[in-house]
Short mmCIF file of C-alpha atoms in Angstrom, two decimals:
data_model
loop_
_atom_site.label_atom_id
_atom_site.label_comp_id
_atom_site.label_asym_id
_atom_site.label_seq_id
_atom_site.Cartn_x
_atom_site.Cartn_y
_atom_site.Cartn_z
CA MET A 1 0.00 0.00 0.00
CA VAL A 2 1.34 3.42 -0.96
CA SER A 3 0.51 6.14 1.57
CA ASP A 4 -0.28 9.71 0.56
CA LYS A 5 1.26 10.76 3.89
CA PRO A 6 4.86 9.48 3.65
CA PHE A 7 7.43 10.00 6.37
CA LEU A 8 9.27 13.31 6.12
CA SER A 9 12.29 14.33 8.16
CA ILE A 10 12.00 17.51 10.22
CA SER A 11 14.07 19.35 7.61
CA GLN A 12 11.76 18.10 4.86
CA GLN A 13 8.72 19.17 6.87
CA ILE A 14 10.10 22.69 7.19
CA GLU A 15 10.99 22.74 3.50
CA GLN A 16 7.46 21.69 2.53
CA LEU A 17 5.89 24.31 4.81
CA ARG A 18 8.20 27.02 3.47
CA ASP A 19 8.38 26.22 -0.21
CA ASP A 20 5.06 24.52 -0.95
CA ARG A 21 2.73 26.12 1.60
CA GLY A 22 4.20 29.62 1.90
CA LEU A 23 4.72 29.57 5.67
CA LEU A 24 7.34 32.03 6.92
CA PHE A 25 9.95 31.26 9.58
CA ASN A 26 11.64 33.71 11.93
CA SER A 27 14.04 30.93 12.89
CA GLU A 28 14.13 27.57 11.13
CA GLU A 29 16.49 26.28 13.78
CA ARG A 30 13.98 27.09 16.51
CA ALA A 31 11.16 25.59 14.43
CA HIS A 32 13.23 22.41 14.04
CA ASP A 33 13.53 22.09 17.83
CA ILE A 34 9.80 22.69 18.32
CA LEU A 35 8.79 20.07 15.75
CA VAL A 36 11.14 17.53 17.33
CA ARG A 37 9.62 18.16 20.77
CA TYR A 38 5.93 18.53 19.95
CA GLY A 39 5.42 17.03 16.51
CA TYR A 40 4.21 18.25 13.13
CA TYR A 41 0.77 16.72 13.53
CA GLU A 42 0.13 18.35 16.91
CA VAL A 43 1.43 21.83 16.05
CA ILE A 44 0.70 22.28 12.35
CA ASN A 45 -2.25 19.98 11.65
CA GLY A 46 -3.79 20.79 15.02
CA TYR A 47 -3.72 24.59 14.67
CA LYS A 48 -3.38 25.47 10.98
CA GLU A 49 -7.13 25.93 10.36
CA HIS A 50 -7.22 29.62 11.30
CA PHE A 51 -4.18 30.37 9.13
CA MET A 52 -4.94 28.59 5.86
CA LYS A 53 -6.27 30.14 2.65
CA ASN A 54 -8.57 27.15 2.27
CA VAL A 55 -9.03 24.85 5.26
CA ASP A 56 -10.13 22.03 2.94
CA ASP A 57 -7.13 22.26 0.60
CA ASP A 58 -3.64 22.37 2.09
CA SER A 59 -2.14 22.93 -1.34
CA LYS A 60 -3.56 26.48 -1.35
CA GLY A 61 -1.11 27.23 1.43
CA PHE A 62 -1.05 29.66 4.31
CA ILE A 63 -2.35 33.21 4.28
CA GLU A 64 0.39 35.65 3.25
CA GLY A 65 2.52 36.81 6.16
CA ILE A 66 1.70 33.94 8.53
CA THR A 67 4.73 32.64 10.40
CA PHE A 68 5.48 29.31 12.01
CA GLU A 69 5.90 31.19 15.27
CA HIS A 70 2.31 32.48 15.00
CA VAL A 71 0.94 28.96 14.55
CA PHE A 72 3.03 27.69 17.45
CA ALA A 73 1.86 30.57 19.65
CA LEU A 74 -1.74 29.40 19.20
CA TYR A 75 -0.67 25.85 20.00
CA ASP A 76 1.10 27.09 23.14
CA PHE A 77 -1.87 29.24 24.17
CA ASP A 78 -4.13 26.20 23.88
CA ARG A 79 -1.66 24.03 25.79
CA HIS A 80 -1.91 26.39 28.74
CA LEU A 81 -5.68 26.50 28.32
CA ARG A 82 -5.77 22.70 28.67
CA GLU A 83 -3.82 22.89 31.92
CA ILE A 84 -6.03 25.53 33.51
CA THR A 85 -9.19 23.78 32.31
CA MET A 86 -8.02 20.57 33.96
CA ASN A 87 -7.21 22.43 37.18
CA SER A 88 -10.59 24.15 37.30
CA ILE A 89 -12.60 21.01 36.62
CA GLU A 90 -10.54 19.11 39.19
CA LEU A 91 -11.52 21.76 41.76
CA PHE A 92 -15.17 21.39 40.78
CA GLU A 93 -14.81 17.61 40.89
CA ALA A 94 -13.27 17.71 44.38
CA ASN A 95 -16.22 19.79 45.57
CA LEU A 96 -18.71 17.37 43.97
CA ARG A 97 -16.96 14.36 45.54
CA GLN A 98 -17.38 15.72 49.02
CA VAL A 99 -20.97 16.84 48.46
CA VAL A 100 -21.99 13.43 47.08
CA ALA A 101 -20.20 11.54 49.87
CA TYR A 102 -21.68 13.75 52.61
CA THR A 103 -25.18 13.54 51.15
CA VAL A 104 -24.98 9.74 50.89
CA ALA A 105 -23.70 9.39 54.47
CA GLU A 106 -26.35 11.80 55.75
CA ASN A 107 -29.35 10.43 53.86
CA ILE A 108 -28.55 6.75 53.21
CA SER A 109 -25.77 5.62 55.53
CA PHE A 110 -22.04 5.78 56.22
CA ASP A 111 -22.07 1.96 56.58
CA GLN A 112 -20.71 0.36 53.42
CA SER A 113 -23.03 -2.62 53.70
CA ILE A 114 -25.94 -0.18 53.42
CA PHE A 115 -24.81 2.60 51.08
CA MET A 116 -23.34 -0.01 48.69
CA ASP A 117 -26.63 -1.93 48.49
CA ARG A 118 -28.21 -1.43 45.04
CA LYS A 119 -31.73 -1.27 46.51
CA HIS A 120 -31.04 2.33 47.59
CA TYR A 121 -30.42 3.44 43.99
CA ARG A 122 -32.06 3.73 40.62
CA THR A 123 -30.91 1.07 38.17
CA GLY A 124 -30.36 3.35 35.17
CA ASN A 125 -30.87 2.20 31.59
CA LYS A 126 -29.12 -0.96 30.46
CA TYR A 127 -26.03 -0.48 28.31
CA TRP A 128 -23.59 -2.76 26.51
CA ASN A 129 -20.59 -3.55 28.71
CA GLN A 130 -17.70 -4.36 26.38
CA LYS A 131 -15.67 -6.03 29.11
CA LEU A 132 -18.50 -8.37 30.14
CA HIS A 133 -19.91 -8.69 26.59
CA LYS A 134 -23.48 -8.25 27.76
CA ASN A 135 -26.07 -5.63 28.63
CA VAL A 136 -25.93 -4.52 32.24
CA TYR A 137 -27.52 -1.92 34.48
CA PRO A 138 -25.29 1.04 35.43
CA VAL A 139 -26.08 0.49 39.12
CA ASP A 140 -24.53 -2.98 38.99
CA THR A 141 -21.38 -1.64 37.36
CA LEU A 142 -21.15 1.11 40.00
CA MET A 143 -21.69 -1.29 42.91
CA SER A 144 -19.04 -3.63 41.46
CA THR A 145 -16.59 -0.74 41.12
CA MET A 146 -17.15 0.37 44.72
CA THR A 147 -16.86 -3.20 45.98
CA ASN A 148 -13.49 -3.54 44.24
CA ILE A 149 -12.35 -0.26 45.83
CA SER A 150 -13.36 -1.57 49.25
CA LYS A 151 -11.07 -4.57 48.71
CA SER A 152 -8.05 -2.47 47.75
CA LYS A 153 -4.79 -3.46 49.42
CA VAL A 154 -3.50 0.11 49.65
CA ASP A 155 -4.28 2.83 52.17
CA PRO A 156 -6.54 4.46 53.14
CA TYR A 157 -8.86 1.62 52.03
CA LYS A 158 -6.82 -1.16 53.67
CA HIS A 159 -6.53 0.86 56.90
CA TYR A 160 -10.26 1.58 57.14
CA ARG A 161 -11.16 -2.02 56.32
CA GLU A 162 -8.76 -3.56 58.84
CA GLU A 163 -8.88 -0.95 61.62
CA HIS A 164 -12.49 0.23 61.45
CA GLY A 165 -14.32 -2.58 59.68
CA ASN A 166 -15.97 -0.11 57.33
CA ILE A 167 -15.02 2.10 54.41
CA PRO A 168 -17.31 5.15 54.50
CA PRO A 169 -18.47 7.04 51.41
CA TRP A 170 -15.99 9.90 51.90
CA ILE A 171 -13.17 7.35 51.53
CA ILE A 172 -14.72 5.28 48.73
CA VAL A 173 -15.27 8.44 46.68
CA LYS A 174 -11.55 9.20 46.60
CA LYS A 175 -10.85 6.38 44.15
CA LEU A 176 -13.85 6.81 41.86
CA SER A 177 -13.20 8.25 38.41
CA PHE A 178 -15.07 11.42 37.49
CA GLY A 179 -17.27 9.31 35.21
CA ASN A 180 -18.19 6.92 38.02
CA LEU A 181 -18.77 9.87 40.34
CA VAL A 182 -21.28 11.27 37.85
CA TRP A 183 -22.96 7.88 37.72
CA TRP A 184 -23.19 7.77 41.52
CA TYR A 185 -24.92 11.13 41.54
CA GLN A 186 -27.30 10.20 38.70
CA LEU A 187 -28.33 6.88 40.25
CA LEU A 188 -29.17 8.37 43.64
CA PRO A 189 -32.86 8.80 44.51
CA ALA A 190 -34.35 12.18 43.63
CA ALA A 191 -34.35 13.37 47.24
CA CYS A 192 -30.56 12.97 47.42
CA SER A 193 -29.84 14.39 43.97
CA ASP A 194 -31.92 17.49 44.78
CA ILE A 195 -29.82 18.09 47.89
CA ILE A 196 -26.62 17.72 45.87
CA ILE A 197 -27.83 20.17 43.22
CA ALA A 198 -28.83 22.67 45.90
CA ARG A 199 -25.43 22.40 47.60
CA MET A 200 -23.48 22.69 44.36
CA PHE A 201 -25.42 25.72 43.09
CA GLY A 202 -25.86 27.28 46.53
CA PHE A 203 -29.67 27.22 46.24
CA PRO A 204 -32.26 26.23 48.86
CA VAL A 205 -33.44 22.65 48.34
CA ALA A 206 -37.02 23.91 48.01
CA PHE A 207 -35.95 26.02 45.03
CA VAL A 208 -34.58 22.93 43.25
CA LYS A 209 -37.72 20.91 43.99
CA ASN A 210 -39.91 23.66 42.51
CA ILE A 211 -37.86 23.93 39.29
CA PRO A 212 -37.40 20.41 37.90
CA ASP A 213 -35.39 21.72 34.94
CA LEU A 214 -32.46 22.29 37.29
CA ARG A 215 -32.04 18.51 37.55
CA SER A 216 -31.62 18.25 33.78
CA VAL A 217 -29.39 21.34 33.73
CA PHE A 218 -27.02 19.91 36.32
CA SER A 219 -26.86 16.46 34.73
CA SER A 220 -26.12 18.03 31.34
CA LEU A 221 -23.40 20.24 32.83
CA LEU A 222 -21.73 17.26 34.49
CA LYS A 223 -21.53 15.49 31.12
CA LEU A 224 -20.12 18.64 29.49
CA TYR A 225 -17.47 19.07 32.21
CA LEU A 226 -16.53 15.40 31.88
CA ASN A 227 -16.19 15.89 28.13
CA TYR A 228 -13.89 18.91 28.65
CA ARG A 229 -11.85 17.06 31.24
CA ASN A 230 -11.33 14.07 28.94
CA THR A 231 -10.57 16.30 25.97
CA ALA A 232 -7.95 18.21 27.95
CA ALA A 233 -6.47 15.06 29.48
CA HIS A 234 -5.94 13.52 26.03
CA GLY A 235 -4.36 16.60 24.47
CA GLY A 236 -7.39 17.76 22.49
CA ARG A 237 -7.96 21.36 21.42
CA ILE A 238 -9.76 23.46 24.00
CA TYR A 239 -9.88 26.99 22.59
CA ASN A 240 -12.22 25.98 19.74
CA HIS A 241 -13.74 22.90 21.37
CA LYS A 242 -17.42 22.23 20.92
CA SER A 243 -19.46 19.09 21.31
CA GLU A 244 -22.71 18.24 19.60
CA LYS A 245 -23.12 15.14 21.75
CA TYR A 246 -22.70 16.99 25.05
CA ALA A 247 -24.13 20.35 24.03
CA LEU A 248 -26.48 21.67 26.70
CA PRO A 249 -30.12 21.70 25.59
CA TYR A 250 -31.80 25.10 25.86
CA PHE A 251 -33.20 25.63 29.33
CA GLN A 252 -34.87 29.00 29.87
CA ILE A 253 -34.19 28.84 33.61
CA PHE A 254 -30.44 28.54 32.95
CA GLN A 255 -29.33 29.97 29.62
CA LYS A 256 -31.85 32.82 29.47
CA ASP A 257 -32.81 33.66 33.04
CA ILE A 258 -29.41 33.10 34.64
CA LEU A 259 -26.80 33.59 31.90
CA GLY A 260 -28.75 35.91 29.61
CA ILE A 261 -28.48 33.77 26.48
CA SER A 262 -31.56 34.20 24.28
CA GLU A 263 -33.10 31.46 22.16
CA ALA A 264 -31.86 33.34 19.07
CA ASP A 265 -28.31 33.32 20.52
CA TYR A 266 -28.67 29.60 21.19
CA ARG A 267 -29.76 28.89 17.63
CA HIS A 268 -26.57 30.63 16.50
CA GLY A 269 -24.48 28.27 18.61
CA LYS A 270 -24.12 30.19 21.88
CA GLY A 271 -24.82 28.70 25.29
CA GLN A 272 -24.21 25.13 24.19
CA SER A 273 -20.69 23.79 24.67
CA ARG A 274 -18.02 26.37 23.83
CA PHE A 275 -15.23 27.20 26.28
CA GLY A 276 -16.73 30.52 27.35
CA PHE A 277 -20.08 28.95 28.15
CA MET A 278 -18.42 26.15 30.10
CA MET A 279 -16.46 28.76 32.06
CA ARG A 280 -19.55 30.87 32.79
CA SER A 281 -21.51 27.84 33.99
CA ILE A 282 -18.76 26.79 36.41
CA ALA A 283 -18.50 30.38 37.63
CA PHE A 284 -22.18 30.29 38.55
CA MET A 285 -21.71 27.40 41.00
CA GLY A 286 -21.92 28.07 44.71
CA ASN A 287 -18.20 27.41 45.08
CA HIS A 288 -16.66 30.33 43.17
CA ASP A 289 -13.08 29.04 43.20
CA PRO A 290 -13.12 26.89 40.02
CA GLY A 291 -14.78 29.58 37.91
CA ARG A 292 -12.71 32.43 39.34
CA GLU A 293 -9.41 30.63 38.83
CA LEU A 294 -10.34 29.50 35.32
CA TYR A 295 -11.42 33.01 34.31
CA GLN A 296 -8.36 34.74 35.69
CA ALA A 297 -5.90 32.26 34.20
CA ALA A 298 -7.64 32.13 30.81
CA MET A 299 -7.81 35.92 30.55
CA ASN A 300 -4.14 36.22 31.48
CA GLN A 301 -3.15 33.73 28.79
CA LEU A 302 -5.36 35.47 26.23
CA LYS A 303 -3.91 38.86 27.12
CA GLU A 304 -0.36 37.62 26.65
CA TYR A 305 -1.22 36.02 23.31
CA LEU A 306 -2.95 39.16 22.01
CA LYS A 307 0.07 41.31 22.89
CA ARG A 308 1.87 39.50 20.08
CA TYR A 309 -1.04 38.85 17.73
CA PRO A 310 -3.75 41.49 18.35
CA ASP A 311 -5.43 40.81 15.01
CA ASP A 312 -6.63 37.46 16.38
CA LYS A 313 -8.76 39.09 19.06
CA ASN A 314 -12.15 38.94 17.35
CA TYR A 315 -11.49 35.42 16.08
CA LEU A 316 -10.64 34.10 19.54
CA LEU A 317 -13.45 35.94 21.34
CA GLU A 318 -16.00 34.56 18.89
CA THR A 319 -14.54 31.05 18.71
CA MET A 320 -14.20 30.73 22.47
CA GLU A 321 -17.52 32.50 23.13
CA LEU A 322 -15.96 34.97 25.52
CA THR A 323 -17.91 38.05 26.60
CA GLU A 324 -17.80 40.70 29.29
CA ASP A 325 -19.82 38.88 31.89
CA PRO A 326 -21.25 40.20 35.18
CA ILE A 327 -21.81 36.62 36.36
CA ILE A 328 -18.06 36.03 36.35
CA LYS A 329 -17.08 39.53 37.48
CA THR A 330 -18.98 39.09 40.74
CA ARG A 331 -16.83 36.05 41.48
CA ILE A 332 -13.30 37.33 40.80
#
């Protein structure tokens, strides 16, 4: 088989970019080092879209005047954006872990033989488990995961099992993945999930009970945050990330009444899954730290990038869905 993407040495890659695609270089030596460290595919293929004459035809080349350093600057900006996105979502996740564990201990039990009994949970819809090669209920997968954690031979699980005869929810939750944590929340009875939503948003529980849409809002946001976390963890682009699968449906109580996003804005792609919307939604949570830290770090990175490439301002603000936002400003 003859590939249309043959191996090229770093020097050949630079030659192709320079001679065939019209990309300029301030320093080919520096570009050589960057391509060795980070790779042609990650830097060029990952971030060339904004700089090409025709994004569907590489042979048309780069827009006149574009430099390799400009493309790499966008790559580097996004690399930092991945890091701060991960940090912010980890803060949110840590908060959610403790709220779920506390709510379970308070309303079901701190005794593992009780809170790990499937009868206290909803089963969820059956799904195909590739490992088991059969359809299973999410609750059974979750209970199996927690049971395996309780048998762990490392501390603190071993210590709690041997010294206290019980591994409480605030210890079990430490080893759950974010995805399993989301499942735990979703499979809890409505009374518990309403308490969790109220604690995470900083609302009275009665407010959540009277506005059922908040349950759907929170579940959708959890899936979106998990999508961003996984995207960032696997080196995906963040600055122009969007997800049709995990886009938030339009909820008047959230997008319009809280974040001021009209239905017309939504139809034009706003308030669904872009970085700015994700940031605004986290900033609205009762714990302001994740949103505040994400906003400050993202704005600092954007400011530094625009010092060098101010002409990209409108492109980045639109692509990232960033706006002057009173919701965030009250939390910084």
